[in-house]
Amino acid sequence: MHRARHALNPHTETFALAALLGLGAALAVFQDVADDQNEADGQASDWRILKALRRDGDPSEPVGPKWLKESLTEASALGGITVLAGLTAVTAGGLALAGKRREALLTAGVFAGALVLSEGLKNLFKRSRPPAEYRAAEAVNESFPSGHALLSAATFLSLGILFAQGAKGTALRAYGLAVGATTAAAVGFSRVFLGVHWTNDVLGGWAAGSAWAATCWLVGRERR
C-alpha cells in the first residue's frame, strides 16, 4: 500500500519513473500505429472494424439501439475543441484564483500544446477519413491522428493527474486517474463508432495525447 501511494503521488520520484515509462510506451505505440496506418494490413484492419460497427453492411446504420448512437454522439462532443477549451479555461482560472499559478499555466499549456500537436501531425500524415456514407457525424480536416482522441487524452489525463496531486489517499488518486482515462477512452471509441475516424487514428491520438500530458507533467511537476 505504501508503494502504491507513492506511485500515484505526482510529487514523488516513483511517479516520475512511472510517467517516464508511460511516455516511452506511448511513443512506441504511436510509432507502430503511424507505420500501420500506411500499410495494407493496418488499413484492412481499420476497414474490418468500421464495417463490424455497421448493421447488415449498411454504411448508414450503426449497430446497437438508437440510444447508443445518441449517447456516443454526446460522448464525442466531450473531445471537441470548444468543450475542452472551456473546461481548460475554467480549471486554469480557478487554479489561478487559488494561488496555484504553476498548475494553472501547466493546465493551459497542456491543452494549447496538444492543439498545436494535433494540427501539426494531421498536416504531416494527411490521411483521408472514412468514406462519407459511413459517417454519422460531421468531420473536417485530415484523419490521422484523431484530434478528439489526442486532445481528450491530453486534457483529461492531465486533469486526472491534477486531481491526484491534491487528493489524499491512494483510492481517491486512483479514482481521479481512472476517470480521466475512461473519459478519454469513451471519446476515442465514439469517433470510430460514428465513422468519422479509423481505429488507427484513435490509437494514434490516444498515444500522442498521453505522451504530451506525461511530458508536460514531468517537465513542470513541483518538487518537494
Coordinates of N, CA, C and O in Angstrom, one line a residue, residues 39-197:
E39 N 0.1 0.9 -44.1 CA 0.3 -0.5 -44.6 C -1.0 -1.2 -44.9 O -2.0 -0.9 -44.3
A40 N -0.9 -2.1 -45.8 CA -2.2 -2.8 -46.3 C -2.8 -3.5 -45.1 O -4.1 -3.5 -45.0
D41 N -2.1 -4.2 -44.3 CA -2.7 -4.9 -43.2 C -3.4 -4.0 -42.2 O -4.5 -4.3 -41.7
G42 N -2.7 -2.9 -41.9 CA -3.4 -1.9 -41.0 C -4.6 -1.3 -41.6 O -5.6 -1.2 -40.9
Q43 N -4.6 -1.0 -42.8 CA -5.8 -0.4 -43.5 C -6.9 -1.5 -43.6 O -8.1 -1.1 -43.4
A44 N -6.6 -2.7 -43.8 CA -7.6 -3.8 -43.8 C -8.2 -4.0 -42.5 O -9.4 -4.2 -42.4
S45 N -7.4 -3.9 -41.4 CA -7.9 -4.0 -40.1 C -8.9 -2.8 -39.8 O -10.0 -3.0 -39.1
D46 N -8.5 -1.6 -40.2 CA -9.4 -0.5 -40.0 C -10.7 -0.7 -40.7 O -11.8 -0.4 -40.1
W47 N -10.7 -1.2 -41.9 CA -12.0 -1.5 -42.6 C -12.8 -2.5 -41.9 O -14.0 -2.4 -41.8
R48 N -12.2 -3.6 -41.4 CA -13.0 -4.7 -40.8 C -13.7 -4.1 -39.5 O -14.9 -4.4 -39.3
I49 N -13.0 -3.3 -38.8 CA -13.6 -2.8 -37.6 C -14.8 -1.8 -37.9 O -15.8 -1.8 -37.3
L50 N -14.5 -0.9 -38.9 CA -15.5 0.0 -39.3 C -16.8 -0.7 -39.8 O -17.9 -0.3 -39.4
K51 N -16.6 -1.7 -40.6 CA -17.8 -2.4 -41.1 C -18.5 -3.3 -40.0 O -19.7 -3.5 -40.1
A52 N -17.7 -3.8 -39.1 CA -18.3 -4.5 -38.0 C -19.2 -3.7 -37.1 O -20.1 -4.2 -36.4
L53 N -19.0 -2.3 -37.2 CA -19.8 -1.4 -36.4 C -21.0 -0.9 -37.2 O -21.7 0.0 -36.8
R54 N -21.3 -1.6 -38.3 CA -22.5 -1.2 -39.1 C -23.4 -2.4 -39.2 O -23.0 -3.5 -39.4
R55 N -24.7 -2.1 -39.2 CA -25.7 -3.2 -39.2 C -25.9 -3.7 -40.6 O -26.2 -2.9 -41.5
D56 N -25.8 -5.0 -40.8 CA -26.1 -5.7 -42.0 C -25.3 -5.1 -43.2 O -25.8 -5.0 -44.4
G57 N -24.1 -4.5 -43.0 CA -23.4 -4.0 -44.0 C -23.8 -2.6 -44.6 O -23.3 -2.1 -45.5
D58 N -24.9 -2.1 -43.9 CA -25.4 -0.8 -44.4 C -24.5 0.4 -43.7 O -24.5 0.5 -42.5
P59 N -23.8 1.1 -44.5 CA -22.9 2.1 -44.0 C -23.6 3.2 -43.1 O -23.0 3.8 -42.2
S60 N -24.9 3.4 -43.4 CA -25.6 4.5 -42.7 C -26.2 4.0 -41.4 O -26.8 4.9 -40.6
E61 N -26.1 2.7 -41.0 CA -26.8 2.2 -39.8 C -25.8 1.6 -38.8 O -25.4 0.5 -38.9
P62 N -25.4 2.4 -37.8 CA -24.5 1.8 -36.8 C -25.2 0.7 -36.0 O -26.4 0.7 -35.9
V63 N -24.4 -0.2 -35.5 CA -25.0 -1.3 -34.7 C -25.6 -0.8 -33.4 O -25.2 0.3 -33.0
G64 N -26.4 -1.6 -32.8 CA -27.0 -1.2 -31.5 C -28.2 -0.4 -31.5 O -28.7 0.1 -32.6
P65 N -28.8 -0.2 -30.4 CA -30.0 0.6 -30.3 C -29.8 2.1 -30.6 O -28.7 2.6 -30.6
K66 N -30.9 2.8 -30.8 CA -30.8 4.2 -31.2 C -30.1 5.1 -30.1 O -29.4 6.0 -30.3
W67 N -30.4 4.7 -28.8 CA -29.8 5.5 -27.7 C -28.3 5.4 -27.7 O -27.6 6.3 -27.2
L68 N -27.8 4.3 -28.2 CA -26.3 4.1 -28.2 C -25.7 5.2 -29.1 O -24.7 5.8 -28.7
K69 N -26.2 5.3 -30.2 CA -25.7 6.4 -31.2 C -25.8 7.7 -30.5 O -24.9 8.6 -30.6
E70 N -26.9 8.0 -29.9 CA -27.1 9.3 -29.3 C -26.2 9.5 -28.1 O -25.6 10.6 -28.0
S71 N -26.0 8.5 -27.4 CA -25.0 8.6 -26.2 C -23.6 8.8 -26.7 O -22.9 9.7 -26.1
L72 N -23.2 8.1 -27.7 CA -21.8 8.3 -28.2 C -21.6 9.6 -29.0 O -20.5 10.1 -29.0
T73 N -22.7 10.1 -29.5 CA -22.6 11.4 -30.1 C -22.3 12.5 -29.1 O -21.5 13.4 -29.3
E74 N -23.0 12.3 -27.9 CA -22.8 13.2 -26.8 C -21.4 13.0 -26.2 O -20.7 14.0 -25.8
A75 N -20.9 11.8 -26.1 CA -19.6 11.5 -25.6 C -18.5 12.1 -26.6 O -17.5 12.6 -26.1
S76 N -18.8 12.0 -27.9 CA -17.8 12.6 -28.8 C -17.6 14.1 -28.6 O -16.5 14.6 -28.7
A77 N -18.7 14.8 -28.2 CA -18.6 16.2 -28.0 C -17.7 16.6 -26.9 O -17.1 17.7 -26.8
L78 N -17.5 15.7 -25.9 CA -16.5 15.9 -24.8 C -15.1 16.1 -25.3 O -14.3 16.7 -24.6
G79 N -14.8 15.6 -26.5 CA -13.5 15.8 -27.0 C -13.3 16.9 -28.0 O -12.3 17.1 -28.6
G80 N -14.4 17.7 -28.2 CA -14.3 18.8 -29.1 C -13.5 20.0 -28.6 O -13.4 20.2 -27.3
I81 N -13.0 20.8 -29.5 CA -12.2 21.9 -29.0 C -12.9 22.9 -28.1 O -12.4 23.4 -27.1
T82 N -14.2 23.2 -28.5 CA -15.0 24.2 -27.7 C -15.1 23.7 -26.2 O -14.9 24.4 -25.3
V83 N -15.5 22.4 -26.1 CA -15.7 21.9 -24.7 C -14.4 21.8 -23.9 O -14.3 22.3 -22.8
L84 N -13.4 21.3 -24.5 CA -12.1 21.2 -23.8 C -11.4 22.5 -23.6 O -10.8 22.7 -22.5
A85 N -11.6 23.5 -24.5 CA -11.1 24.8 -24.2 C -11.8 25.5 -23.1 O -11.2 26.1 -22.2
G86 N -13.1 25.3 -23.0 CA -13.9 25.9 -21.9 C -13.5 25.2 -20.6 O -13.3 25.9 -19.6
L87 N -13.4 23.9 -20.6 CA -13.0 23.2 -19.4 C -11.6 23.6 -18.9 O -11.4 23.8 -17.7
T88 N -10.7 23.7 -19.9 CA -9.4 24.2 -19.5 C -9.4 25.6 -18.9 O -8.7 25.9 -17.9
A89 N -10.1 26.5 -19.5 CA -10.2 27.9 -19.1 C -10.7 28.0 -17.7 O -10.2 28.7 -16.8
V90 N -11.8 27.2 -17.4 CA -12.5 27.2 -16.1 C -11.5 26.7 -15.0 O -11.4 27.2 -14.0
T91 N -10.9 25.6 -15.4 CA -9.9 24.9 -14.4 C -8.7 25.8 -14.2 O -8.3 26.1 -13.0
A92 N -8.1 26.4 -15.2 CA -7.0 27.2 -15.1 C -7.3 28.5 -14.3 O -6.5 29.0 -13.5
G93 N -8.5 29.0 -14.6 CA -8.9 30.2 -13.9 C -9.1 30.0 -12.4 O -8.7 30.8 -11.5
G94 N -9.7 28.9 -12.0 CA -9.9 28.5 -10.6 C -8.5 28.3 -9.9 O -8.4 28.7 -8.8
L95 N -7.6 27.6 -10.6 CA -6.3 27.4 -10.0 C -5.6 28.7 -9.8 O -4.9 28.9 -8.8
A96 N -5.7 29.6 -10.8 CA -5.0 30.9 -10.6 C -5.6 31.7 -9.4 O -4.9 32.3 -8.7
L97 N -6.9 31.7 -9.3 CA -7.6 32.4 -8.2 C -7.2 31.8 -6.8 O -7.1 32.5 -5.8
A98 N -6.9 30.5 -6.9 CA -6.5 29.8 -5.6 C -5.0 30.0 -5.3 O -4.5 29.4 -4.4
G99 N -4.3 30.7 -6.2 CA -2.9 31.0 -6.0 C -2.0 29.9 -6.5 O -0.8 29.9 -6.3
K100 N -2.5 29.0 -7.3 CA -1.7 27.9 -7.9 C -1.4 28.2 -9.3 O -1.9 27.6 -10.3
R101 N -0.6 29.2 -9.5 CA -0.3 29.7 -10.8 C 0.5 28.7 -11.7 O 0.3 28.6 -12.9
R102 N 1.4 28.0 -11.1 CA 2.1 27.0 -11.8 C 1.2 25.9 -12.4 O 1.3 25.6 -13.6
E103 N 0.3 25.4 -11.6 CA -0.7 24.4 -12.1 C -1.6 25.0 -13.2 O -2.0 24.4 -14.1
A104 N -2.0 26.3 -13.0 CA -2.8 27.0 -14.0 C -2.1 27.1 -15.3 O -2.7 26.8 -16.4
L105 N -0.9 27.5 -15.3 CA -0.1 27.6 -16.5 C 0.1 26.3 -17.2 O 0.0 26.1 -18.4
L106 N 0.3 25.3 -16.4 CA 0.6 23.9 -16.9 C -0.7 23.4 -17.5 O -0.6 22.8 -18.6
T107 N -1.8 23.6 -16.9 CA -3.1 23.1 -17.4 C -3.4 23.8 -18.8 O -3.8 23.1 -19.7
A108 N -3.2 25.1 -18.9 CA -3.4 25.8 -20.1 C -2.4 25.3 -21.2 O -2.8 25.2 -22.4
G109 N -1.2 25.1 -20.8 CA -0.1 24.7 -21.7 C -0.4 23.3 -22.3 O -0.1 23.1 -23.4
V110 N -0.9 22.4 -21.5 CA -1.2 21.1 -22.0 C -2.2 21.1 -23.1 O -2.0 20.5 -24.2
F111 N -3.3 21.9 -22.9 CA -4.3 22.0 -24.0 C -3.8 22.7 -25.2 O -4.0 22.2 -26.3
A112 N -3.1 23.8 -25.0 CA -2.6 24.6 -26.1 C -1.6 23.8 -26.9 O -1.6 23.8 -28.2
G113 N -0.7 23.1 -26.2 CA 0.3 22.3 -26.9 C -0.3 21.2 -27.6 O 0.1 20.8 -28.8
A114 N -1.3 20.5 -27.0 CA -2.0 19.4 -27.7 C -2.7 19.8 -28.9 O -2.7 19.1 -29.9
L115 N -3.3 21.0 -28.9 CA -3.9 21.5 -30.1 C -2.9 21.7 -31.3 O -3.2 21.3 -32.4
V116 N -1.8 22.3 -31.0 CA -0.8 22.5 -32.0 C -0.2 21.2 -32.5 O 0.0 21.0 -33.7
L117 N 0.0 20.2 -31.5 CA 0.5 18.9 -31.9 C -0.5 18.2 -32.8 O -0.1 17.6 -33.8
S118 N -1.8 18.3 -32.5 CA -2.8 17.6 -33.3 C -2.8 18.1 -34.7 O -2.8 17.4 -35.7
E119 N -2.8 19.5 -34.9 CA -2.9 20.0 -36.2 C -1.6 19.7 -37.0 O -1.6 19.5 -38.2
G120 N -0.4 19.8 -36.3 CA 0.8 19.5 -37.0 C 0.9 18.1 -37.5 O 1.4 17.8 -38.6
L121 N 0.5 17.1 -36.7 CA 0.5 15.7 -37.1 C -0.5 15.4 -38.2 O -0.2 14.7 -39.1
K122 N -1.6 16.1 -38.2 CA -2.6 15.9 -39.2 C -2.0 16.4 -40.6 O -2.2 15.7 -41.6
N123 N -1.4 17.5 -40.5 CA -0.8 18.1 -41.7 C 0.4 17.2 -42.2 O 0.7 17.2 -43.4
L124 N 1.0 16.6 -41.3 CA 2.2 15.7 -41.7 C 1.7 14.4 -42.3 O 2.3 14.1 -43.4
F125 N 0.7 13.8 -41.8 CA 0.3 12.5 -42.3 C -0.7 12.6 -43.4 O -0.8 11.7 -44.3
K126 N -1.6 13.5 -43.3 CA -2.6 13.8 -44.4 C -3.4 12.5 -44.8 O -3.6 12.2 -46.0
R127 N -3.9 11.8 -43.8 CA -4.7 10.6 -44.1 C -6.1 11.0 -44.3 O -6.7 11.8 -43.6
S128 N -6.8 10.4 -45.3 CA -8.2 10.6 -45.6 C -9.1 9.9 -44.5 O -8.7 8.8 -44.0
R129 N -10.2 10.5 -44.3 CA -11.2 9.9 -43.3 C -12.0 8.8 -44.0 O -11.9 8.6 -45.2
P130 N -12.7 8.0 -43.2 CA -13.6 7.0 -43.8 C -14.6 7.7 -44.8 O -14.9 8.9 -44.7
P131 N -15.1 6.9 -45.8 CA -16.0 7.5 -46.8 C -17.2 8.1 -46.1 O -17.6 7.7 -45.0
A132 N -17.7 9.2 -46.8 CA -18.8 10.0 -46.2 C -20.0 9.2 -45.8 O -20.7 9.5 -44.9
E133 N -20.3 8.1 -46.6 CA -21.5 7.3 -46.3 C -21.4 6.5 -45.0 O -22.5 6.1 -44.5
Y134 N -20.2 6.4 -44.4 CA -20.1 5.7 -43.1 C -20.2 6.7 -41.9 O -20.3 6.3 -40.8
R135 N -20.2 8.0 -42.2 CA -20.1 9.0 -41.1 C -21.5 9.3 -40.6 O -22.4 9.7 -41.3
A136 N -21.6 9.2 -39.3 CA -22.8 9.5 -38.6 C -22.7 10.9 -37.9 O -23.5 11.2 -37.0
A137 N -21.6 11.6 -38.2 CA -21.4 12.9 -37.6 C -20.5 13.7 -38.6 O -19.9 13.2 -39.5
E138 N -20.5 15.0 -38.4 CA -19.8 15.9 -39.3 C -18.3 15.8 -39.0 O -17.9 15.6 -37.8
A139 N -17.4 15.9 -40.0 CA -16.0 15.9 -39.7 C -15.3 16.7 -40.7 O -15.7 16.8 -41.9
V140 N -14.2 17.4 -40.3 CA -13.4 18.2 -41.2 C -11.9 17.8 -41.0 O -11.5 17.1 -40.1
N141 N -11.1 18.3 -41.9 CA -9.6 18.1 -41.9 C -9.2 16.7 -42.0 O -10.0 15.8 -42.1
E142 N -7.9 16.4 -41.8 CA -7.3 15.1 -42.0 C -7.7 14.1 -40.9 O -8.1 14.6 -39.8
S143 N -7.4 12.9 -41.1 CA -7.9 11.8 -40.2 C -6.9 11.4 -39.1 O -7.3 11.0 -38.0
F144 N -5.6 11.3 -39.5 CA -4.7 10.8 -38.5 C -3.7 11.8 -38.0 O -3.1 12.6 -38.8
P145 N -3.6 11.9 -36.7 CA -4.3 11.1 -35.6 C -5.7 11.8 -35.3 O -5.9 13.0 -35.7
S146 N -6.5 11.1 -34.6 CA -7.8 11.7 -34.2 C -7.6 12.9 -33.3 O -7.0 12.7 -32.2
G147 N -8.0 14.1 -33.7 CA -7.8 15.2 -32.8 C -8.6 15.1 -31.5 O -8.2 15.5 -30.4
H148 N -9.9 14.6 -31.6 CA -10.7 14.4 -30.4 C -10.0 13.4 -29.4 O -9.9 13.7 -28.2
A149 N -9.4 12.3 -30.0 CA -8.7 11.4 -29.1 C -7.5 12.0 -28.5 O -7.2 11.8 -27.3
L150 N -6.7 12.7 -29.3 CA -5.5 13.3 -28.8 C -5.8 14.4 -27.7 O -5.2 14.4 -26.6
L151 N -6.7 15.3 -28.0 CA -7.0 16.4 -27.1 C -7.6 15.9 -25.8 O -7.3 16.4 -24.7
S152 N -8.5 14.9 -25.9 CA -9.2 14.4 -24.7 C -8.2 13.6 -23.9 O -8.2 13.7 -22.6
A153 N -7.3 12.9 -24.5 CA -6.3 12.1 -23.7 C -5.4 13.1 -23.0 O -5.2 13.0 -21.8
A154 N -4.9 14.1 -23.7 CA -4.0 15.1 -23.0 C -4.7 15.8 -21.9 O -4.2 16.0 -20.8
T155 N -5.9 16.3 -22.2 CA -6.6 17.1 -21.2 C -7.2 16.4 -20.0 O -6.9 16.7 -18.9
F156 N -7.9 15.3 -20.3 CA -8.5 14.5 -19.2 C -7.5 13.8 -18.4 O -7.6 13.7 -17.1
L157 N -6.4 13.3 -19.0 CA -5.4 12.7 -18.2 C -4.6 13.7 -17.3 O -4.3 13.5 -16.2
S158 N -4.4 14.9 -17.9 CA -3.8 16.0 -17.2 C -4.7 16.4 -16.0 O -4.1 16.6 -14.9
L159 N -6.0 16.5 -16.2 CA -6.9 16.8 -15.1 C -6.9 15.7 -14.0 O -7.0 16.0 -12.9
G160 N -6.8 14.5 -14.5 CA -6.7 13.4 -13.6 C -5.5 13.5 -12.7 O -5.5 13.2 -11.5
I161 N -4.3 13.8 -13.3 CA -3.1 14.0 -12.6 C -3.2 15.1 -11.6 O -2.8 15.1 -10.4
L162 N -3.8 16.2 -12.0 CA -4.0 17.4 -11.2 C -4.9 17.0 -10.0 O -4.6 17.5 -8.8
F163 N -5.9 16.3 -10.2 CA -6.8 15.8 -9.1 C -6.0 14.9 -8.1 O -6.1 15.1 -6.9
A164 N -5.2 14.0 -8.7 CA -4.4 13.1 -7.9 C -3.4 13.9 -7.0 O -3.1 13.5 -5.9
Q165 N -2.9 15.0 -7.6 CA -1.9 15.8 -6.9 C -2.5 16.4 -5.6 O -1.7 16.5 -4.6
G166 N -3.8 16.7 -5.6 CA -4.3 17.3 -4.4 C -5.1 16.4 -3.5 O -5.6 16.7 -2.5
A167 N -5.3 15.1 -4.0 CA -6.1 14.2 -3.3 C -5.4 13.5 -2.2 O -4.1 13.4 -2.2
K168 N -6.1 13.1 -1.2 CA -5.5 12.4 0.0 C -6.0 10.9 -0.1 O -7.2 10.7 0.0
G169 N -5.1 10.0 -0.1 CA -5.4 8.6 -0.2 C -5.2 8.0 -1.5 O -5.5 8.6 -2.6
T170 N -4.8 6.8 -1.6 CA -4.5 6.1 -2.8 C -5.8 5.9 -3.6 O -5.8 6.0 -4.8
A171 N -6.9 5.5 -3.0 CA -8.1 5.2 -3.7 C -8.6 6.5 -4.4 O -9.0 6.4 -5.6
L172 N -8.5 7.6 -3.8 CA -9.0 8.8 -4.4 C -8.1 9.3 -5.6 O -8.6 9.7 -6.6
R173 N -6.8 9.1 -5.4 CA -5.9 9.4 -6.5 C -6.1 8.5 -7.7 O -6.2 8.9 -8.8
A174 N -6.3 7.2 -7.4 CA -6.6 6.2 -8.5 C -7.9 6.5 -9.2 O -8.0 6.4 -10.4
Y175 N -8.8 7.0 -8.4 CA -10.2 7.3 -9.0 C -10.0 8.5 -10.0 O -10.6 8.4 -11.1
G176 N -9.3 9.5 -9.6 CA -9.1 10.6 -10.5 C -8.4 10.2 -11.8 O -8.9 10.7 -12.9
L177 N -7.4 9.4 -11.7 CA -6.7 9.0 -12.9 C -7.6 8.1 -13.8 O -7.6 8.2 -15.0
A178 N -8.4 7.2 -13.1 CA -9.2 6.3 -13.8 C -10.3 7.1 -14.6 O -10.7 6.7 -15.7
V179 N -10.9 8.1 -13.9 CA -12.0 8.9 -14.6 C -11.4 9.6 -15.8 O -12.0 9.6 -16.9
G180 N -10.2 10.1 -15.7 CA -9.6 10.8 -16.8 C -9.4 9.9 -18.0 O -9.7 10.2 -19.1
A181 N -8.8 8.7 -17.7 CA -8.5 7.7 -18.7 C -9.8 7.2 -19.3 O -9.9 7.0 -20.6
T182 N -10.8 6.9 -18.5 CA -12.1 6.4 -19.0 C -12.8 7.3 -19.9 O -13.4 7.0 -21.0
T183 N -12.8 8.6 -19.5 CA -13.4 9.6 -20.4 C -12.7 9.8 -21.7 O -13.4 9.8 -22.8
A184 N -11.4 9.8 -21.7 CA -10.7 9.8 -23.0 C -11.0 8.6 -23.8 O -11.1 8.7 -25.1
A185 N -11.1 7.4 -23.2 CA -11.4 6.2 -23.9 C -12.8 6.3 -24.6 O -12.9 5.8 -25.7
A186 N -13.7 6.8 -23.8 CA -15.1 6.9 -24.4 C -15.1 7.8 -25.6 O -15.8 7.6 -26.6
V187 N -14.4 8.9 -25.5 CA -14.4 9.9 -26.6 C -13.8 9.2 -27.9 O -14.3 9.3 -29.0
G188 N -12.7 8.5 -27.7 CA -12.0 7.9 -28.8 C -12.9 6.8 -29.4 O -13.0 6.8 -30.7
F189 N -13.5 6.0 -28.6 CA -14.4 4.9 -29.2 C -15.5 5.5 -30.0 O -15.9 5.0 -31.0
S190 N -16.1 6.6 -29.5 CA -17.2 7.3 -30.1 C -16.8 7.7 -31.5 O -17.7 7.7 -32.5
R191 N -15.6 8.1 -31.8 CA -15.2 8.6 -33.1 C -15.2 7.4 -34.1 O -15.5 7.6 -35.3
V192 N -14.8 6.3 -33.7 CA -14.8 5.1 -34.6 C -16.2 4.7 -34.8 O -16.6 4.4 -35.9
F193 N -17.0 4.6 -33.7 CA -18.4 4.2 -33.9 C -19.2 5.1 -34.8 O -20.0 4.6 -35.6
L194 N -18.9 6.4 -34.7 CA -19.6 7.3 -35.6 C -19.1 7.4 -37.0 O -19.6 8.1 -37.8
G195 N -18.0 6.6 -37.3 CA -17.5 6.5 -38.6 C -16.7 7.7 -39.1 O -16.5 7.8 -40.3
V196 N -16.3 8.6 -38.2 CA -15.5 9.7 -38.6 C -14.0 9.5 -38.5 O -13.2 10.4 -38.9
H197 N -13.6 8.4 -37.9 CA -12.2 8.0 -37.8 C -12.0 6.6 -37.9 O -12.9 5.8 -37.6

